[in-house]
Amino acid sequence: FDFSGLYIYDMANNHQGDMEHALHIIRALGDVTKETGVRGALKFQFRQLETFIHPDYKTRTDVKHIPRFMQTTLTKDQYRILTNAVKEHGMLTMCTPFDEESVDVILELGIEIIKVASCSAADRPLLERIAEVNRPVVASTAGLSLQKIDRLVSFFESKGIRFALMHCVAIYPTPTQKLQLNQIALLRDRYPHVPIGFSTHEQPENYVPVRLAVAKGAQLF
């Protein structure tokens, strides 16, 4: 799999649990991808909420992410419609699984690329399940020490997985002074055989960081 020049669009919960809104996002991104001639991949996020959220927390509203997850959940059949729409609009399909069961759903829906969130970089059961399915992998490195990144790289190499690493700062949005773009060159030099990308959270109107990321050697975004 060639990661070079790949542009990843993150659906996350942006669909608001509304299928028509989700399809509108896919159509709009497909139009932009076609117009610009880039290789686009639209990324979903899968969590099996019945088992992912502890029973004692499911009705709590003081942890803001839980009601958002619960209120925007979609069914497997709905995601099948969305993944087919992504392919029909000329983009690759991609997904971040947060549990092992979600990897099975990725396989069932024929999703082509798997994303490893930085918070899952040490989740060995999840990583083992991802390695078993032999899909291309993009792994985020936000908040990880070099030692932890070394371990992640070693794991994927030992499994023969084709993978890329993304420099990422987990601040939303990321202030310019905290982008740490030199990390891209550091990762490129430390792992010269691994494609390095930039997972970007800067202010949308700020185009300078992505230009600098290209200059530092980033290949996917």
Coordinates of N, CA and C in Angstrom, one line a residue:
F1 N 0.8 -1.2 0.0 CA 0.0 0.0 0.0 C 0.9 1.2 0.0
D2 N 0.5 2.2 -0.8 CA 1.3 3.4 -0.9 C 0.6 4.5 -0.1
F3 N 1.3 5.0 1.0 CA 0.7 6.0 1.8 C 1.0 7.4 1.3
S4 N 1.9 7.5 0.4 CA 2.3 8.9 -0.1 C 1.2 9.6 -0.7
G5 N 1.0 10.9 -0.3 CA 0.0 11.7 -0.9 C -1.4 11.4 -0.4
L6 N -1.6 10.7 0.7 CA -2.9 10.3 1.1 C -3.4 11.4 2.0
Y7 N -4.7 11.9 1.8 CA -5.3 12.9 2.6 C -6.5 12.2 3.3
I8 N -6.5 12.3 4.6 CA -7.5 11.5 5.5 C -8.5 12.5 6.0
Y9 N -9.7 12.3 5.8 CA -10.8 13.1 6.3 C -11.5 12.4 7.4
D10 N -11.6 13.0 8.6 CA -12.1 12.3 9.8 C -13.6 12.6 10.0
M11 N -14.4 11.5 9.9 CA -15.9 11.7 10.1 C -16.2 11.8 11.6
A12 N -15.6 10.9 12.4 CA -15.8 10.9 13.9 C -17.3 11.0 14.2
N13 N -17.7 11.9 15.0 CA -19.2 12.1 15.3 C -19.8 13.3 14.5
N14 N -19.0 13.7 13.5 CA -19.5 14.9 12.7 C -20.8 14.7 12.0
H15 N -21.2 13.4 11.9 CA -22.5 13.1 11.2 C -23.7 13.4 12.1
Q16 N -23.4 13.7 13.4 CA -24.4 14.0 14.4 C -25.5 12.9 14.6
G17 N -25.2 11.7 14.1 CA -26.1 10.6 14.2 C -27.2 10.7 13.1
D18 N -27.0 11.6 12.1 CA -28.0 11.9 11.1 C -27.4 11.3 9.8
M19 N -28.1 10.4 9.2 CA -27.6 9.7 8.0 C -27.6 10.7 6.8
E20 N -28.6 11.5 6.6 CA -28.6 12.5 5.5 C -27.4 13.4 5.6
H21 N -27.1 13.9 6.8 CA -26.0 14.8 7.0 C -24.7 14.1 6.7
A22 N -24.6 12.8 7.2 CA -23.4 12.0 6.9 C -23.2 11.9 5.4
L23 N -24.2 11.6 4.6 CA -24.1 11.4 3.2 C -23.8 12.7 2.5
H24 N -24.3 13.8 3.1 CA -23.9 15.1 2.5 C -22.4 15.4 2.7
I25 N -21.9 15.1 3.9 CA -20.4 15.2 4.1 C -19.6 14.4 3.1
I26 N -20.0 13.2 2.9 CA -19.3 12.3 2.0 C -19.4 12.8 0.6
R27 N -20.6 13.3 0.1 CA -20.7 13.9 -1.2 C -19.8 15.1 -1.4
A28 N -19.8 16.0 -0.4 CA -19.0 17.2 -0.5 C -17.5 16.9 -0.5
L29 N -17.1 15.9 0.3 CA -15.6 15.6 0.3 C -15.3 14.9 -1.0
G30 N -16.2 14.1 -1.5 CA -15.9 13.4 -2.8 C -15.7 14.4 -3.9
D31 N -16.5 15.5 -3.9 CA -16.4 16.5 -4.9 C -15.1 17.2 -4.8
V32 N -14.7 17.6 -3.6 CA -13.4 18.2 -3.3 C -12.2 17.3 -3.8
T33 N -12.3 16.1 -3.4 CA -11.3 15.1 -3.8 C -11.1 15.0 -5.3
K34 N -12.2 14.9 -6.0 CA -12.2 14.8 -7.4 C -11.7 16.1 -8.1
E35 N -12.1 17.2 -7.5 CA -11.7 18.5 -8.1 C -10.2 18.8 -7.9
T36 N -9.6 18.4 -6.8 CA -8.2 18.6 -6.5 C -7.3 17.5 -7.0
G37 N -7.9 16.3 -7.3 CA -7.1 15.2 -7.8 C -6.2 14.5 -6.8
V38 N -6.6 14.7 -5.5 CA -5.8 14.0 -4.4 C -6.3 12.6 -4.2
R39 N -5.5 11.8 -3.4 CA -6.0 10.5 -3.0 C -6.6 10.8 -1.6
G40 N -7.9 10.6 -1.5 CA -8.7 10.9 -0.3 C -9.1 9.6 0.4
A41 N -9.1 9.6 1.7 CA -9.6 8.5 2.5 C -10.5 9.1 3.6
L42 N -11.7 8.6 3.7 CA -12.6 9.0 4.7 C -12.6 8.0 5.9
K43 N -12.4 8.6 7.1 CA -12.1 7.7 8.3 C -13.3 7.8 9.2
F44 N -13.8 6.6 9.6 CA -14.9 6.5 10.6 C -14.2 6.1 11.9
Q45 N -15.0 6.2 13.0 CA -14.5 5.7 14.3 C -15.6 4.7 14.8
F46 N -15.1 3.5 15.2 CA -16.0 2.5 15.7 C -15.7 2.2 17.1
R47 N -16.8 2.2 17.9 CA -16.8 1.7 19.3 C -18.1 0.9 19.5
Q48 N -17.9 -0.3 20.1 CA -19.1 -1.1 20.4 C -19.6 -0.7 21.8
L49 N -20.5 0.3 21.8 CA -20.9 1.0 23.0 C -21.4 0.1 24.1
E50 N -22.1 -1.0 23.8 CA -22.7 -1.9 24.8 C -21.6 -2.4 25.7
T51 N -20.4 -2.7 25.1 CA -19.3 -3.2 26.0 C -18.2 -2.2 26.2
F52 N -18.1 -1.2 25.3 CA -17.0 -0.2 25.5 C -17.2 0.7 26.7
I53 N -18.5 1.1 26.9 CA -18.8 2.0 28.1 C -19.2 1.1 29.3
H54 N -18.6 1.3 30.4 CA -18.9 0.6 31.6 C -20.4 0.8 32.0
P55 N -21.1 -0.2 32.4 CA -22.6 0.0 32.7 C -22.8 1.1 33.7
D56 N -21.9 1.3 34.6 CA -22.2 2.4 35.6 C -22.0 3.8 35.0
Y57 N -21.5 3.9 33.8 CA -21.3 5.2 33.2 C -22.2 5.6 32.1
K58 N -23.0 4.6 31.6 CA -23.8 4.8 30.4 C -24.8 5.9 30.5
T59 N -25.3 6.2 31.7 CA -26.4 7.2 31.8 C -25.8 8.5 32.4
R60 N -24.5 8.5 32.6 CA -23.9 9.7 33.2 C -23.8 10.9 32.2
T61 N -24.0 12.1 32.7 CA -23.9 13.2 31.8 C -22.8 14.1 32.1
D62 N -22.1 13.8 33.2 CA -21.0 14.7 33.7 C -19.7 14.4 32.9
V63 N -19.6 13.3 32.2 CA -18.5 13.0 31.3 C -19.0 13.3 29.9
K64 N -18.6 14.4 29.3 CA -19.3 14.9 28.1 C -19.3 14.0 26.9
H65 N -18.2 13.1 26.8 CA -18.1 12.3 25.6 C -19.1 11.2 25.6
I66 N -19.6 10.7 26.8 CA -20.5 9.6 26.8 C -21.8 9.9 26.2
P67 N -22.5 11.0 26.6 CA -23.8 11.3 25.9 C -23.6 11.6 24.4
R68 N -22.5 12.1 24.1 CA -22.3 12.4 22.6 C -22.1 11.1 21.9
F69 N -21.4 10.1 22.4 CA -21.3 8.8 21.8 C -22.7 8.1 21.7
M70 N -23.4 8.2 22.8 CA -24.7 7.5 22.8 C -25.7 8.1 21.9
Q71 N -25.7 9.4 21.8 CA -26.7 10.1 21.0 C -26.4 10.1 19.5
T72 N -25.1 9.8 19.1 CA -24.8 9.9 17.7 C -24.5 8.5 17.1
T73 N -24.8 7.4 17.9 CA -24.5 6.1 17.4 C -25.3 5.7 16.1
L74 N -24.6 5.0 15.3 CA -25.3 4.5 14.0 C -25.2 3.0 14.0
T75 N -26.1 2.3 13.3 CA -26.1 0.9 13.2 C -25.0 0.4 12.2
K76 N -24.8 -0.9 12.2 CA -23.8 -1.5 11.2 C -24.4 -1.3 9.8
D77 N -25.7 -1.5 9.6 CA -26.3 -1.4 8.3 C -26.1 0.1 7.8
Q78 N -26.3 1.0 8.7 CA -26.1 2.4 8.3 C -24.7 2.7 7.9
Y79 N -23.7 2.1 8.7 CA -22.3 2.3 8.3 C -22.0 1.6 6.9
R80 N -22.7 0.5 6.7 CA -22.5 -0.1 5.4 C -22.9 0.8 4.2
I81 N -24.0 1.5 4.4 CA -24.5 2.5 3.4 C -23.4 3.6 3.3
L82 N -22.9 4.0 4.4 CA -21.9 5.1 4.3 C -20.6 4.7 3.7
T83 N -20.1 3.5 4.0 CA -18.9 3.0 3.4 C -19.0 2.8 1.9
N84 N -20.2 2.3 1.5 CA -20.4 2.2 0.1 C -20.4 3.5 -0.6
A85 N -21.0 4.5 0.0 CA -21.1 5.9 -0.5 C -19.7 6.5 -0.7
V86 N -18.8 6.2 0.3 CA -17.4 6.7 0.3 C -16.7 6.1 -1.0
K87 N -16.9 4.9 -1.2 CA -16.3 4.2 -2.4 C -16.9 4.8 -3.7
E88 N -18.2 5.0 -3.7 CA -18.8 5.5 -4.9 C -18.4 6.9 -5.3
H89 N -17.9 7.6 -4.3 CA -17.4 9.0 -4.5 C -15.9 9.1 -4.6
G90 N -15.3 7.9 -4.9 CA -13.9 7.9 -5.3 C -12.9 8.0 -4.2
M91 N -13.3 7.7 -3.0 CA -12.4 7.7 -1.8 C -12.1 6.4 -1.2
L92 N -11.0 6.2 -0.6 CA -10.7 5.0 0.2 C -11.5 5.0 1.5
T93 N -11.8 3.9 2.1 CA -12.4 3.8 3.4 C -11.4 3.5 4.4
M94 N -11.6 4.0 5.6 CA -10.7 3.9 6.7 C -11.4 4.0 8.0
C95 N -10.9 3.4 9.1 CA -11.6 3.4 10.3 C -10.7 3.2 11.5
T96 N -11.0 4.0 12.6 CA -10.3 3.8 13.9 C -11.1 2.9 14.8
P97 N -10.7 1.6 15.0 CA -11.4 0.8 16.0 C -10.9 1.0 17.4
F98 N -11.8 1.1 18.4 CA -11.3 1.3 19.8 C -11.5 0.0 20.6
D99 N -11.9 -1.0 20.0 CA -12.0 -2.3 20.6 C -11.9 -3.4 19.6
E100 N -11.6 -4.6 20.0 CA -11.4 -5.7 19.1 C -12.6 -6.1 18.3
E101 N -13.8 -6.0 18.8 CA -15.0 -6.3 18.1 C -15.2 -5.4 16.9
S102 N -14.7 -4.1 17.0 CA -14.8 -3.2 15.9 C -13.9 -3.5 14.8
V103 N -12.8 -4.2 15.0 CA -12.0 -4.7 13.9 C -12.8 -5.7 13.1
D104 N -13.6 -6.6 13.8 CA -14.4 -7.5 13.0 C -15.4 -6.8 12.1
V105 N -16.0 -5.7 12.6 CA -16.9 -4.9 11.8 C -16.2 -4.3 10.6
I106 N -15.0 -3.8 10.8 CA -14.2 -3.3 9.7 C -14.0 -4.3 8.6
L107 N -13.7 -5.6 9.0 CA -13.6 -6.6 8.0 C -14.9 -6.9 7.3
E108 N -16.0 -6.9 8.1 CA -17.3 -7.2 7.5 C -17.8 -6.2 6.5
L109 N -17.4 -4.9 6.8 CA -17.8 -3.8 5.9 C -16.8 -3.6 4.7
G110 N -15.7 -4.3 4.8 CA -14.7 -4.2 3.7 C -13.9 -2.9 3.7
I111 N -13.7 -2.3 4.9 CA -13.0 -1.1 5.0 C -11.5 -1.4 4.8
E112 N -10.8 -0.5 4.1 CA -9.5 -0.8 3.5 C -8.3 -0.5 4.4
I113 N -8.4 0.5 5.2 CA -7.3 1.0 6.0 C -7.7 1.1 7.5
I114 N -6.8 0.7 8.4 CA -7.1 0.8 9.8 C -6.2 1.9 10.4
K115 N -6.8 2.7 11.3 CA -6.1 3.8 12.0 C -6.0 3.3 13.5
V116 N -4.8 3.5 14.0 CA -4.6 3.2 15.4 C -4.5 4.6 16.1
A117 N -5.4 4.9 17.0 CA -5.4 6.1 17.8 C -4.2 6.1 18.8
S118 N -3.7 7.2 19.1 CA -2.6 7.3 20.0 C -2.9 6.7 21.4
C119 N -4.2 6.8 21.8 CA -4.6 6.3 23.1 C -4.6 4.8 23.1
S120 N -4.5 4.2 21.9 CA -4.5 2.7 21.8 C -3.2 2.1 21.4
A121 N -2.1 3.0 21.5 CA -0.8 2.5 21.1 C -0.2 1.4 21.9
A122 N -0.7 1.3 23.2 CA -0.2 0.3 24.1 C -1.3 -0.8 24.4
D123 N -2.4 -0.7 23.6 CA -3.5 -1.7 23.9 C -3.2 -3.0 23.1
R124 N -2.4 -3.8 23.8 CA -1.9 -5.0 23.1 C -2.9 -5.9 22.5
P125 N -4.0 -6.2 23.2 CA -5.0 -7.1 22.6 C -5.6 -6.5 21.3
L126 N -5.8 -5.2 21.3 CA -6.4 -4.5 20.1 C -5.3 -4.5 19.0
L127 N -4.1 -4.3 19.3 CA -3.0 -4.3 18.3 C -2.8 -5.7 17.7
E128 N -2.9 -6.7 18.5 CA -2.8 -8.1 18.0 C -3.9 -8.4 17.1
R129 N -5.1 -8.0 17.4 CA -6.3 -8.2 16.5 C -6.1 -7.5 15.2
I130 N -5.7 -6.2 15.3 CA -5.4 -5.4 14.1 C -4.4 -6.1 13.2
A131 N -3.3 -6.6 13.8 CA -2.2 -7.3 13.0 C -2.7 -8.5 12.3
E132 N -3.7 -9.2 13.0 CA -4.2 -10.5 12.4 C -4.9 -10.3 11.0
V133 N -5.5 -9.1 10.8 CA -6.3 -8.9 9.6 C -5.5 -8.4 8.4
N134 N -4.2 -8.0 8.7 CA -3.3 -7.6 7.6 C -3.8 -6.5 6.7
R135 N -4.4 -5.5 7.3 CA -4.7 -4.3 6.5 C -3.6 -3.2 6.7
P136 N -3.5 -2.3 5.7 CA -2.6 -1.2 5.9 C -3.0 -0.4 7.2
V137 N -2.0 0.1 7.9 CA -2.3 0.8 9.2 C -1.6 2.1 9.2
V138 N -2.4 3.1 9.8 CA -1.8 4.4 10.1 C -1.9 4.6 11.6
A139 N -0.8 4.9 12.2 CA -0.8 5.1 13.7 C -0.5 6.5 14.1
S140 N -1.2 7.0 15.0 CA -1.0 8.4 15.5 C 0.0 8.3 16.7
T141 N 0.8 9.3 16.9 CA 1.8 9.3 18.0 C 1.6 10.4 19.0
A142 N 0.4 11.0 19.1 CA 0.2 12.1 20.0 C 0.4 11.6 21.5
G143 N 1.2 12.4 22.2 CA 1.5 12.1 23.6 C 2.4 10.9 23.9
L144 N 3.0 10.3 22.8 CA 3.8 9.1 23.1 C 5.3 9.5 23.2
S145 N 5.9 8.8 24.1 CA 7.4 9.0 24.2 C 8.0 8.3 23.0
L146 N 9.3 8.6 22.8 CA 10.0 7.9 21.7 C 10.1 6.4 22.0
Q147 N 10.3 6.1 23.3 CA 10.3 4.6 23.7 C 9.0 3.9 23.3
K148 N 7.9 4.5 23.5 CA 6.6 3.9 23.2 C 6.4 3.8 21.7
I149 N 6.9 4.9 20.9 CA 6.8 4.8 19.5 C 7.7 3.7 19.0
D150 N 8.9 3.5 19.6 CA 9.8 2.4 19.2 C 9.1 1.1 19.3
R151 N 8.4 0.9 20.5 CA 7.8 -0.4 20.7 C 6.7 -0.6 19.7
L152 N 5.9 0.5 19.3 CA 4.9 0.3 18.3 C 5.4 0.0 17.0
V153 N 6.5 0.6 16.6 CA 7.2 0.3 15.3 C 7.7 -1.1 15.3
S154 N 8.3 -1.5 16.4 CA 8.9 -2.9 16.5 C 7.7 -3.9 16.4
F155 N 6.6 -3.6 17.0 CA 5.5 -4.6 17.0 C 5.0 -4.7 15.5
F156 N 4.7 -3.6 14.8 CA 4.2 -3.7 13.5 C 5.2 -4.4 12.5
E157 N 6.5 -4.1 12.7 CA 7.5 -4.7 11.9 C 7.6 -6.2 12.1
S158 N 7.5 -6.6 13.4 CA 7.5 -8.0 13.7 C 6.3 -8.8 13.1
K159 N 5.2 -8.1 12.9 CA 4.0 -8.7 12.3 C 4.0 -8.6 10.8
G160 N 5.0 -7.9 10.2 CA 5.0 -7.7 8.7 C 3.9 -6.8 8.2
I161 N 3.4 -5.8 9.1 CA 2.4 -4.9 8.7 C 2.9 -3.7 8.0
R162 N 2.3 -3.3 6.9 CA 2.6 -2.1 6.2 C 1.9 -1.0 6.9
F163 N 2.7 0.0 7.4 CA 2.2 1.0 8.3 C 2.9 2.4 8.1
A164 N 2.2 3.4 8.5 CA 2.7 4.8 8.5 C 2.5 5.4 9.9
L165 N 3.3 6.3 10.3 CA 3.2 7.0 11.6 C 2.8 8.5 11.3
M166 N 1.9 9.0 12.2 CA 1.5 10.4 12.1 C 2.0 11.2 13.3
H167 N 2.8 12.3 13.0 CA 3.0 13.2 14.1 C 1.7 13.9 14.4
C168 N 1.4 14.1 15.7 CA 0.2 14.6 16.1 C 0.3 15.3 17.5
V169 N -0.4 16.4 17.6 CA -0.5 17.1 19.0 C -1.9 17.0 19.3
A170 N -2.2 16.4 20.5 CA -3.6 16.2 20.9 C -4.2 17.4 21.6
I171 N -4.1 18.6 21.0 CA -4.8 19.8 21.5 C -5.7 20.3 20.4
Y172 N -7.0 20.5 20.7 CA -7.9 20.9 19.6 C -8.6 22.2 19.9
P173 N -8.3 23.2 19.1 CA -7.2 23.3 18.0 C -5.9 23.5 18.7
T174 N -4.8 23.2 17.9 CA -3.4 23.3 18.4 C -2.9 24.7 18.2
P175 N -2.5 25.4 19.2 CA -1.9 26.7 19.0 C -0.6 26.6 18.2
T176 N -0.3 27.6 17.4 CA 0.8 27.5 16.5 C 2.1 27.2 17.2
Q177 N 2.3 27.8 18.4 CA 3.5 27.6 19.1 C 3.7 26.2 19.7
K178 N 2.7 25.4 19.6 CA 2.7 24.0 20.2 C 2.7 22.9 19.1
L179 N 2.8 23.3 17.9 CA 2.7 22.3 16.8 C 3.9 21.3 16.7
Q180 N 5.1 21.7 17.2 CA 6.2 20.8 17.3 C 6.5 20.1 16.0
L181 N 6.6 20.9 14.9 CA 6.8 20.3 13.6 C 8.1 19.6 13.4
N182 N 9.1 20.0 14.2 CA 10.4 19.3 14.1 C 10.3 17.8 14.4
Q183 N 9.2 17.4 15.1 CA 9.0 16.0 15.3 C 8.9 15.2 14.1
I184 N 8.4 15.8 13.0 CA 8.3 15.1 11.7 C 9.6 14.7 11.2
A185 N 10.6 15.6 11.2 CA 11.9 15.3 10.8 C 12.6 14.3 11.7
L186 N 12.3 14.4 13.0 CA 12.9 13.4 13.9 C 12.4 12.0 13.6
L187 N 11.1 11.9 13.4 CA 10.5 10.6 13.1 C 11.0 10.0 11.8
R188 N 11.1 10.9 10.8 CA 11.6 10.5 9.5 C 13.0 10.0 9.6
D189 N 13.9 10.7 10.4 CA 15.3 10.2 10.5 C 15.4 8.9 11.4
R190 N 14.5 8.8 12.3 CA 14.6 7.7 13.3 C 14.1 6.4 12.6
Y191 N 13.0 6.6 11.7 CA 12.4 5.4 11.1 C 12.4 5.7 9.5
P192 N 13.6 5.7 8.9 CA 13.7 6.1 7.5 C 12.9 5.2 6.5
H193 N 12.5 4.0 7.0 CA 11.8 3.1 6.1 C 10.2 3.2 6.3
V194 N 9.8 4.1 7.2 CA 8.4 4.2 7.5 C 7.9 5.6 7.0
P195 N 6.7 5.6 6.3 CA 6.2 6.9 5.8 C 5.7 7.7 7.1
I196 N 6.0 8.9 7.1 CA 5.7 9.8 8.2 C 4.7 10.9 7.7
G197 N 3.6 11.1 8.5 CA 2.6 12.0 8.1 C 2.4 13.1 9.2
F198 N 1.5 14.0 9.0 CA 1.1 15.1 9.9 C -0.4 15.0 10.1
S199 N -0.8 14.7 11.4 CA -2.2 14.8 11.8 C -2.5 16.1 12.3
T200 N -3.2 16.9 11.6 CA -3.2 18.4 11.8 C -4.5 18.8 12.6
H201 N -4.2 19.6 13.6 CA -5.3 20.1 14.4 C -5.2 21.7 14.6
E202 N -4.5 22.3 13.7 CA -4.3 23.8 13.8 C -5.6 24.5 13.4
Q203 N -5.7 25.7 13.6 CA -6.8 26.5 13.1 C -7.0 26.3 11.6
P204 N -8.3 26.1 11.1 CA -8.5 25.8 9.7 C -8.0 26.9 8.8
E205 N -8.0 28.1 9.2 CA -7.5 29.2 8.3 C -6.0 29.3 8.2
N206 N -5.3 28.5 9.0 CA -3.8 28.6 9.0 C -3.2 27.6 8.1
Y207 N -2.7 28.0 6.9 CA -2.2 27.1 6.0 C -0.7 26.9 6.1
V208 N 0.0 27.7 6.9 CA 1.5 27.6 7.0 C 1.9 26.3 7.6
P209 N 1.3 25.7 8.7 CA 1.9 24.5 9.2 C 1.9 23.3 8.3
V210 N 0.9 23.2 7.4 CA 0.9 22.0 6.5 C 2.1 22.2 5.4
R211 N 2.4 23.5 5.1 CA 3.5 23.7 4.1 C 4.8 23.3 4.8
L212 N 4.9 23.7 6.1 CA 6.1 23.4 6.8 C 6.3 21.9 7.0
A213 N 5.1 21.2 7.2 CA 5.1 19.8 7.4 C 5.6 19.1 6.1
V214 N 5.2 19.6 5.0 CA 5.7 19.0 3.7 C 7.2 19.2 3.6
A215 N 7.7 20.4 4.0 CA 9.1 20.7 4.0 C 9.9 19.8 4.9
K216 N 9.3 19.4 6.0 CA 9.9 18.5 7.0 C 9.9 17.1 6.6
G217 N 9.1 16.8 5.5 CA 9.1 15.4 5.0 C 7.8 14.6 5.2
A218 N 6.8 15.3 5.6 CA 5.5 14.6 5.8 C 5.0 14.1 4.4
Q219 N 4.4 12.9 4.4 CA 3.9 12.3 3.1 C 2.4 12.2 3.1
L220 N 1.8 12.2 4.3 CA 0.3 12.0 4.3 C -0.2 12.9 5.4
F221 N -1.5 13.2 5.3 CA -2.1 14.3 6.1 C -3.5 13.9 6.6

